Amino acid sequence: MAGAKNHQYHILPPSIWPLFGSMAALVLAAGGIMWMHNMPAANLVFYAGVAGILITFFGWWSDVIKEAHAGDHTPVVQLHLRYGMILFIASEVMFFVGWFWAWFDFALFPSTVEAVGGTWPPKGMEVLNAWQFPLLNTLILLLSGCTVTWAHHGLLHNERGGAMKGLWGLIGVGENDSVKKGLWLTVILGLLFSSLQAYEYMEAPFPFKAASDGGSSYGGAFFMATGFHGFHVIVGTIFLIVNLVRVYRGHFTPRQHFGFEAAAWYWHFVDVVWLFLFASIYVWGGWGAPVHAG
């Protein structure tokens, strides 16, 4: 028949979301610039842009989920979705390379940075003890990587049965339901990591300020690198929560679960970045400097 589909690709119907998302990003950027220049109504414009971006996320990804349920995600389409996620993670890697580059530039060539006085960390600065909360957070993230892998393994082997008992039964998790158990544990560990990092920031002995404002390049580089990682942990936790809701709704099968797989990949990326942060910033970056006693 004329017009009959004879290929495995999915031809997308017209969608409002690319245009809507572009306009929301423009409003967000305009609001941010207005905010930096202390212009009136900057907050209103900025948060309108944030709301537009969030609406775009929800609407666009909802359409992707509907396409999957309609059978449009053929093996070829799923393969290309995976390529897209790989490229996205690669771009995120390069984003963090920039912050590591700044850190190593300060650390290896402190004589070229007037603000640090020729030493790194700056002379007399107290640093955070790498073997307290940072080490605990490292163990938490490593454990969360194990739990999300356990959940993924359970999904691949369709381990979602069994009677509901005890505390797990209160939240609708079967005795042998490793998918929900693993996801619940990963979400809890992610929230615990973010809480401990927030406490660590409150107790940090150095401020997040420029040297001209009484701060240092050390504080700026530390908070930018670890802060952006913390933001990615929050995004990853939200990603996992969405997948947990979808698991309860029965969206995934052993053969079709790209959304779950993408979340697991993203979470492992967050884990690996933290290992580099812990080793380079907390351990090596604070070597020989006075340790904060708090």
Short mmCIF file of C-alpha atoms in Angstrom, two decimals:
data_model
loop_
_atom_site.label_atom_id
_atom_site.label_comp_id
_atom_site.label_asym_id
_atom_site.label_seq_id
_atom_site.Cartn_x
_atom_site.Cartn_y
_atom_site.Cartn_z
CA MET A 1 0.00 0.00 0.00
CA ALA A 2 1.13 3.54 -0.71
CA GLY A 3 2.57 5.15 2.42
CA ALA A 4 2.91 1.85 4.27
CA LYS A 5 5.81 1.73 6.75
CA ASN A 6 8.54 -0.62 5.58
CA HIS A 7 11.38 0.37 7.91
CA GLN A 8 12.23 0.25 11.64
CA TYR A 9 12.74 3.98 12.09
CA HIS A 10 10.26 6.20 13.91
CA ILE A 11 9.21 9.28 11.95
CA LEU A 12 8.29 11.84 14.59
CA PRO A 13 5.02 13.78 14.26
CA PRO A 14 5.11 17.60 14.57
CA SER A 15 5.79 18.69 18.16
CA ILE A 16 5.53 22.01 19.97
CA TRP A 17 8.25 21.16 22.49
CA PRO A 18 11.41 22.14 20.52
CA LEU A 19 10.02 25.63 19.87
CA PHE A 20 8.56 25.97 23.37
CA GLY A 21 11.81 24.78 24.97
CA SER A 22 13.90 27.19 22.88
CA MET A 23 11.74 30.12 23.92
CA ALA A 24 11.90 29.03 27.56
CA ALA A 25 15.70 28.84 27.36
CA LEU A 26 15.77 32.36 25.88
CA VAL A 27 13.62 33.68 28.73
CA LEU A 28 15.81 31.85 31.27
CA ALA A 29 19.00 33.35 29.80
CA ALA A 30 17.46 36.82 29.66
CA GLY A 31 16.36 36.53 33.29
CA GLY A 32 19.83 35.41 34.36
CA ILE A 33 21.48 38.35 32.60
CA MET A 34 18.94 40.77 34.09
CA TRP A 35 19.61 39.29 37.53
CA MET A 36 23.36 39.83 37.18
CA HIS A 37 22.74 43.48 36.27
CA ASN A 38 20.23 44.02 39.10
CA MET A 39 17.48 44.95 36.67
CA PRO A 40 13.82 45.15 37.78
CA ALA A 41 11.63 42.06 37.39
CA ALA A 42 14.75 39.90 36.89
CA ASN A 43 13.50 37.27 39.35
CA LEU A 44 10.13 37.03 37.61
CA VAL A 45 11.71 36.56 34.16
CA PHE A 46 14.28 34.07 35.42
CA TYR A 47 11.79 31.84 37.24
CA ALA A 48 9.38 32.03 34.30
CA GLY A 49 12.20 30.59 32.21
CA VAL A 50 12.84 27.86 34.79
CA ALA A 51 9.13 26.97 34.78
CA GLY A 52 9.13 26.84 30.98
CA ILE A 53 12.14 24.51 30.95
CA LEU A 54 10.52 22.18 33.49
CA ILE A 55 7.28 22.11 31.50
CA THR A 56 9.31 21.26 28.39
CA PHE A 57 11.05 18.41 30.19
CA PHE A 58 7.77 16.97 31.41
CA GLY A 59 5.92 17.32 28.12
CA TRP A 60 8.70 16.13 25.83
CA TRP A 61 9.66 13.12 27.92
CA SER A 62 5.99 12.23 28.39
CA ASP A 63 5.71 12.07 24.61
CA VAL A 64 8.77 9.80 24.45
CA ILE A 65 7.17 7.45 27.01
CA LYS A 66 3.94 7.39 25.00
CA GLU A 67 5.92 6.53 21.86
CA ALA A 68 7.57 3.62 23.67
CA HIS A 69 4.20 2.27 24.80
CA ALA A 70 2.85 2.64 21.26
CA GLY A 71 5.60 0.34 19.99
CA ASP A 72 7.53 3.05 18.14
CA HIS A 73 10.80 2.24 19.96
CA THR A 74 11.99 -0.55 17.68
CA PRO A 75 15.45 -2.08 18.23
CA VAL A 76 16.93 0.46 15.80
CA VAL A 77 15.31 3.39 17.64
CA GLN A 78 16.45 2.02 21.02
CA LEU A 79 20.01 1.74 19.70
CA HIS A 80 19.98 5.37 18.62
CA LEU A 81 18.54 6.46 21.96
CA ARG A 82 21.50 4.75 23.60
CA TYR A 83 23.89 6.55 21.26
CA GLY A 84 22.26 9.82 22.26
CA MET A 85 22.68 9.07 25.98
CA ILE A 86 26.32 8.11 25.45
CA LEU A 87 27.00 11.41 23.67
CA PHE A 88 25.19 13.32 26.42
CA ILE A 89 27.35 11.68 29.11
CA ALA A 90 30.45 12.40 27.00
CA SER A 91 29.48 16.09 26.95
CA GLU A 92 29.06 15.99 30.72
CA VAL A 93 32.53 14.48 31.05
CA MET A 94 33.99 17.42 29.13
CA PHE A 95 32.03 19.81 31.37
CA PHE A 96 33.77 18.40 34.43
CA VAL A 97 37.13 18.34 32.64
CA GLY A 98 36.94 22.14 32.70
CA TRP A 99 36.64 22.25 36.49
CA PHE A 100 39.38 19.66 36.97
CA TRP A 101 41.56 21.65 34.59
CA ALA A 102 41.13 24.78 36.71
CA TRP A 103 41.88 22.87 39.90
CA PHE A 104 45.06 21.25 38.56
CA ASP A 105 46.19 24.54 37.04
CA PHE A 106 45.99 26.19 40.47
CA ALA A 107 47.53 23.21 42.25
CA LEU A 108 50.43 22.49 39.86
CA PHE A 109 51.32 26.10 39.04
CA PRO A 110 50.45 28.14 42.15
CA SER A 111 53.22 30.65 41.43
CA THR A 112 51.21 31.88 38.43
CA VAL A 113 48.12 32.61 40.55
CA GLU A 114 48.67 35.77 42.58
CA ALA A 115 45.59 35.14 44.73
CA VAL A 116 46.95 31.94 46.30
CA GLY A 117 50.32 33.37 47.32
CA GLY A 118 52.44 30.82 45.47
CA THR A 119 51.25 27.80 47.48
CA TRP A 120 48.34 25.38 47.14
CA PRO A 121 46.25 25.25 49.22
CA PRO A 122 46.86 28.94 50.09
CA LYS A 123 49.13 29.36 53.07
CA GLY A 124 47.35 29.08 56.40
CA MET A 125 44.07 27.80 54.94
CA GLU A 126 42.29 24.97 56.71
CA VAL A 127 40.85 22.28 54.46
CA LEU A 128 38.20 19.64 55.00
CA ASN A 129 39.32 16.30 56.34
CA ALA A 130 39.07 13.86 53.44
CA TRP A 131 38.72 10.90 55.81
CA GLN A 132 35.51 12.04 57.48
CA PHE A 133 32.38 13.07 55.54
CA PRO A 134 34.05 12.92 52.09
CA LEU A 135 35.08 9.31 52.69
CA LEU A 136 31.64 8.46 54.05
CA ASN A 137 30.02 10.02 50.98
CA THR A 138 32.37 8.02 48.76
CA LEU A 139 31.22 4.80 50.39
CA ILE A 140 27.57 5.89 50.06
CA LEU A 141 27.91 6.55 46.33
CA LEU A 142 29.80 3.30 45.73
CA LEU A 143 27.05 1.41 47.58
CA SER A 144 24.38 3.23 45.54
CA GLY A 145 26.13 2.09 42.36
CA CYS A 146 25.77 -1.47 43.60
CA THR A 147 22.08 -1.07 44.46
CA VAL A 148 21.15 0.44 41.08
CA THR A 149 23.03 -2.38 39.35
CA TRP A 150 21.11 -4.86 41.50
CA ALA A 151 17.86 -3.22 40.40
CA HIS A 152 18.90 -3.35 36.74
CA HIS A 153 19.85 -7.02 37.07
CA GLY A 154 16.47 -7.73 38.64
CA LEU A 155 14.69 -6.00 35.77
CA LEU A 156 16.63 -7.96 33.16
CA HIS A 157 15.67 -11.21 34.91
CA ASN A 158 12.11 -10.06 35.70
CA GLU A 159 12.57 -10.42 39.48
CA ARG A 160 9.43 -8.55 40.50
CA GLY A 161 7.30 -11.12 42.32
CA GLY A 162 6.73 -12.59 45.75
CA ALA A 163 4.43 -11.79 48.65
CA MET A 164 4.70 -8.42 50.38
CA LYS A 165 6.08 -8.61 53.93
CA GLY A 166 7.27 -6.23 56.63
CA LEU A 167 8.38 -2.68 55.85
CA TRP A 168 8.73 -3.44 52.13
CA GLY A 169 5.09 -4.46 52.05
CA LEU A 170 4.02 -1.02 53.30
CA ILE A 171 5.42 0.56 50.12
CA GLY A 172 4.20 -2.15 47.78
CA VAL A 173 7.46 -4.08 47.36
CA GLY A 174 7.34 -7.86 47.03
CA GLU A 175 9.73 -10.12 48.92
CA ASN A 176 11.63 -11.02 45.74
CA ASP A 177 11.19 -7.65 44.01
CA SER A 178 14.82 -6.65 43.59
CA VAL A 179 13.90 -3.92 41.06
CA LYS A 180 11.92 -1.80 43.53
CA LYS A 181 14.20 -2.66 46.45
CA GLY A 182 17.31 -1.64 44.53
CA LEU A 183 15.74 1.59 43.29
CA TRP A 184 14.39 2.55 46.71
CA LEU A 185 17.79 2.00 48.29
CA THR A 186 19.55 3.97 45.54
CA VAL A 187 17.18 6.93 45.96
CA ILE A 188 17.64 6.89 49.75
CA LEU A 189 21.44 6.76 49.39
CA GLY A 190 21.34 9.63 46.90
CA LEU A 191 19.31 11.77 49.30
CA LEU A 192 21.69 10.87 52.13
CA PHE A 193 24.69 11.90 50.02
CA SER A 194 23.11 15.28 49.22
CA SER A 195 22.23 15.86 52.89
CA LEU A 196 25.78 15.11 54.06
CA GLN A 197 27.27 17.35 51.39
CA ALA A 198 24.96 20.20 52.41
CA TYR A 199 26.11 19.77 56.01
CA GLU A 200 29.73 19.69 54.85
CA TYR A 201 29.24 22.98 53.01
CA MET A 202 27.77 24.60 56.12
CA GLU A 203 30.80 23.47 58.14
CA ALA A 204 33.44 24.35 55.50
CA PRO A 205 36.20 26.54 56.98
CA PHE A 206 36.61 28.55 53.76
CA PRO A 207 34.01 30.67 51.92
CA PHE A 208 32.78 30.57 48.34
CA LYS A 209 34.05 34.05 47.46
CA ALA A 210 36.48 35.64 45.06
CA ALA A 211 39.88 36.64 46.42
CA SER A 212 38.92 40.31 46.02
CA ASP A 213 35.98 39.72 48.40
CA GLY A 214 38.02 38.02 51.11
CA GLY A 215 37.82 34.51 49.68
CA SER A 216 40.28 32.50 47.64
CA SER A 217 40.70 30.62 44.39
CA TYR A 218 40.75 27.44 46.48
CA GLY A 219 37.21 28.01 47.76
CA GLY A 220 35.93 28.98 44.32
CA ALA A 221 37.44 25.94 42.59
CA PHE A 222 36.34 23.59 45.39
CA PHE A 223 32.72 24.73 45.50
CA MET A 224 32.30 24.92 41.73
CA ALA A 225 33.62 21.40 41.14
CA THR A 226 31.90 19.68 44.07
CA GLY A 227 28.79 21.87 43.80
CA PHE A 228 28.15 21.00 40.18
CA HIS A 229 28.67 17.35 41.06
CA GLY A 230 26.14 17.74 43.88
CA PHE A 231 23.70 19.26 41.39
CA HIS A 232 24.18 16.23 39.14
CA VAL A 233 23.49 13.94 42.10
CA ILE A 234 20.20 15.76 42.71
CA VAL A 235 19.28 15.48 39.01
CA GLY A 236 20.23 11.79 39.05
CA THR A 237 18.12 11.20 42.17
CA ILE A 238 15.10 12.83 40.49
CA PHE A 239 15.77 10.68 37.42
CA LEU A 240 15.72 7.55 39.61
CA ILE A 241 12.55 8.65 41.42
CA VAL A 242 10.78 9.06 38.06
CA ASN A 243 11.91 5.56 37.11
CA LEU A 244 10.71 4.22 40.45
CA VAL A 245 7.25 5.66 39.76
CA ARG A 246 7.34 4.10 36.29
CA VAL A 247 8.29 0.73 37.77
CA TYR A 248 5.21 0.88 40.02
CA ARG A 249 3.13 1.64 36.91
CA GLY A 250 4.58 -1.35 35.08
CA HIS A 251 6.22 0.64 32.29
CA PHE A 252 9.34 -1.52 31.92
CA THR A 253 9.92 -4.99 30.54
CA PRO A 254 13.15 -7.02 30.38
CA ARG A 255 13.37 -6.21 26.66
CA GLN A 256 12.31 -2.56 26.70
CA HIS A 257 13.51 -0.31 29.53
CA PHE A 258 15.72 2.38 28.02
CA GLY A 259 14.59 5.00 30.54
CA PHE A 260 15.78 2.80 33.40
CA GLU A 261 19.03 2.01 31.61
CA ALA A 262 19.73 5.68 30.92
CA ALA A 263 19.20 6.54 34.60
CA ALA A 264 21.59 3.75 35.64
CA TRP A 265 24.25 4.97 33.20
CA TYR A 266 23.88 8.52 34.46
CA TRP A 267 24.17 7.39 38.07
CA HIS A 268 27.35 5.41 37.36
CA PHE A 269 28.78 8.51 35.66
CA VAL A 270 28.05 10.51 38.81
CA ASP A 271 29.82 7.82 40.86
CA VAL A 272 32.95 7.88 38.72
CA VAL A 273 33.18 11.69 38.73
CA TRP A 274 32.98 11.67 42.53
CA LEU A 275 35.86 9.19 42.78
CA PHE A 276 38.04 11.60 40.79
CA LEU A 277 36.84 14.52 42.93
CA PHE A 278 37.58 12.67 46.15
CA ALA A 279 41.07 11.62 45.04
CA SER A 280 42.16 14.91 43.44
CA ILE A 281 40.40 17.60 45.47
CA TYR A 282 39.89 16.15 48.94
CA VAL A 283 42.92 13.87 49.27
CA TRP A 284 45.66 15.17 46.97
CA GLY A 285 44.45 18.79 46.90
CA GLY A 286 44.52 19.11 50.68
CA TRP A 287 47.77 17.19 51.24
CA GLY A 288 49.95 18.87 53.86
CA ALA A 289 47.46 21.64 54.66
CA PRO A 290 45.94 22.20 58.13
CA VAL A 291 42.79 20.10 58.51
CA HIS A 292 39.55 21.63 59.80
CA ALA A 293 38.76 20.15 63.22
CA GLY A 294 34.97 20.52 62.90
#
